[in-house]
Amino acid sequence: MSFTPESTDNTSIATIRTLAADVVGKANSGHPGAPMGMAPVSHVLFTRFFNANPKNSKWFNRDRFVLSNGHACALQYILLHLLGYKLSMDDLKAFRQLDSLTPGHPEAHHTDGIEVTTGPLGQGFANGVGLAMAQAHYGAVYNRPGFDLINNYTYVFTGDGCLMEGVASEAASLAGHLQLGNLIVIYDDNHISIDGDTAVAFTENVEQRFLAYGWQVLHVNDGDHDLAAINGAIAAARAEKTKPTIVCLKTTIGYGSKQQGTHGVHGAPLKADDIQSLKSKFGFPPDQKFYVPKETYDTYRAAALRGAKLESQWNSLLAEYAKAYPKEHAELTRRISGRLPEGWEQKLPVYTPADPAQASRKLSELVLTAITPALPDLMGGSADLTGSNLTKVKGTVDFQPPSTGLGNYAGTYIRYGVREHGMGAIANGLHAYGGIVPFVATFMNFVSYAAGAVRLSALSKHQVIWVATHDSIGLGEDGPTHQPIETAIHLRAIPNLDFWRPADGNETSAAYLVALKSTQTPSVLSLSRQNLPNLEGSTIERAARGGYVLYEVANEDMTIVSSGSEVPIALEAASLLKKEGVNVRLVSLPCWSVFDKQDEQYRLSVLRSGAPILSLEALTTAGWQKYSHEQYGLPAWGASGPYLKVYEKFGITGPNIAAVSKKVIAFYKQRGGQVVSPLVKAL
């Protein structure tokens, strides 16, 4: 695409720069430097190339934009305002204020036009890879000759900090392997981070690094002024169909400020006299704040009208597609709407105690095998642990570039390689695209590697399902380096994340049922390596409430509450105690957060007052105080050895839990016997 300069270009770029200074200045907080430095590339991208309709920010074939260096969010808010999204000048003036539409970093589901939540560096870069993978997949599945329905680009603005983060490296490596020609990254190469010049810590050759990943690398040496070169680089990036592109854009951070080119303009507002000087330099009224010339609004509203016209044309194409390909059209529009196919729940496996004992990782595989044919929305894979996580359904095709001979872009199984953090962040991007329910898999212990991405899944309401196997000391010989003693409580503590630890087949099916229906909540399924029996009293319906009475008795002496692989051990203890005339109820609590959402009457009927409650789990006991009076678990790290021997070492056996239970019962009887449920609280 040739570049035709417009008389309003310089005015529009100056508008972005001065607004960035005003927005951050009024808040007395934020990062003005990067928005000022990236104003030219932002202007060229959004007025010449970017396809979106601000009046319908969810148009499915829109281009996606990710501000990976989310501290520069003032830039994104300014662009959204100029283009006519639901972001007023008053919203810009309320930047970083409580309950405003312009929070301190971009947040999906909060501000119209924001695709993904960014701020923690590198996450947005990996989200962009996921968005690009989603487009490649949709295009391969639904596009037909004459119907190039899904063909959008993903643009990512990134900076030095993002490229230092390991998560970006993991994602960039995979993107190069996958040959994602629809992914265009603009690297703000301004040589400044918070500590100062990047010479103190970041001196690698970025070009050689990305060439090694298999990317196209382009350069713009004067990102402050050379609009034709910026335009040419973006056009060349769009023309490359078999490689992602990174444009190394030399800019001056805080361009126009007295502190331009220094870290002083990175993370602090400009002083008042500097802002006035900046405006005078660009011919703007120095004393007028939040000034936007009419020609700037006109320029950006013209770009918005172009986007609206493109959507209208696309809608017409979609209508013609419906006539030619009614089945594909029905499925595509269903997925765009966010609805799952009718009746998929009927495919979930149901078990009885007569069914053989199996590891819950195997039970998970059986669920995936049963539901995958009915759910084209499912797309996922493993971090190089497919044979251990058991996530590859027979007959599914790998998501791979067709040129590799390993699969194609219509494939739904992703080989993430040993890249847990990148995997989690990419999955967030897959979900953000729409119509995809991503699942990812690794050992439970290594979910910790991806903690940053998991946290943003929950904050951003991304429905990502983690298949986390080898979830306790039950993995045995691999020992404490792989035994995730502390991981569960970390994940249980994350708001808007459902952590499931199913005890048998029905509970595993229930975990998938709730996870797939929870469209704005990520889930982690904590699964065993060792075999677990199918339990009398468990059903999908009961387990789907997060907690239920598995074994009921009247006038109990005690209740044991447990989860996962320890539920059968608790049941054994209850059976031993019954022979001694001791009545013990058993509660299975596979998901704390789902149980907490049940009505109070139900919760108090499950964990009722009247007798002490003992929790049992082969993990740390932290957190169980909310549901029990006494806790039994691991006091520290696990141990290496055959798993039954490891359980015996830590006293997690039926006979020992029976003995512990008698001590608890005796202790509370000495104090009157009647106890109040731990769920009964003043607050």
CSV table of C-alpha atoms in Angstrom, one decimal, residues 48 137 241:
chain,number,residue,atom,x,y,z
A,48,ARG,CA,-4.6,3.6,7.1
A,137,HIS,CA,-7.9,-21.8,12.8
A,241,LYS,CA,1.8,-14.8,4.7
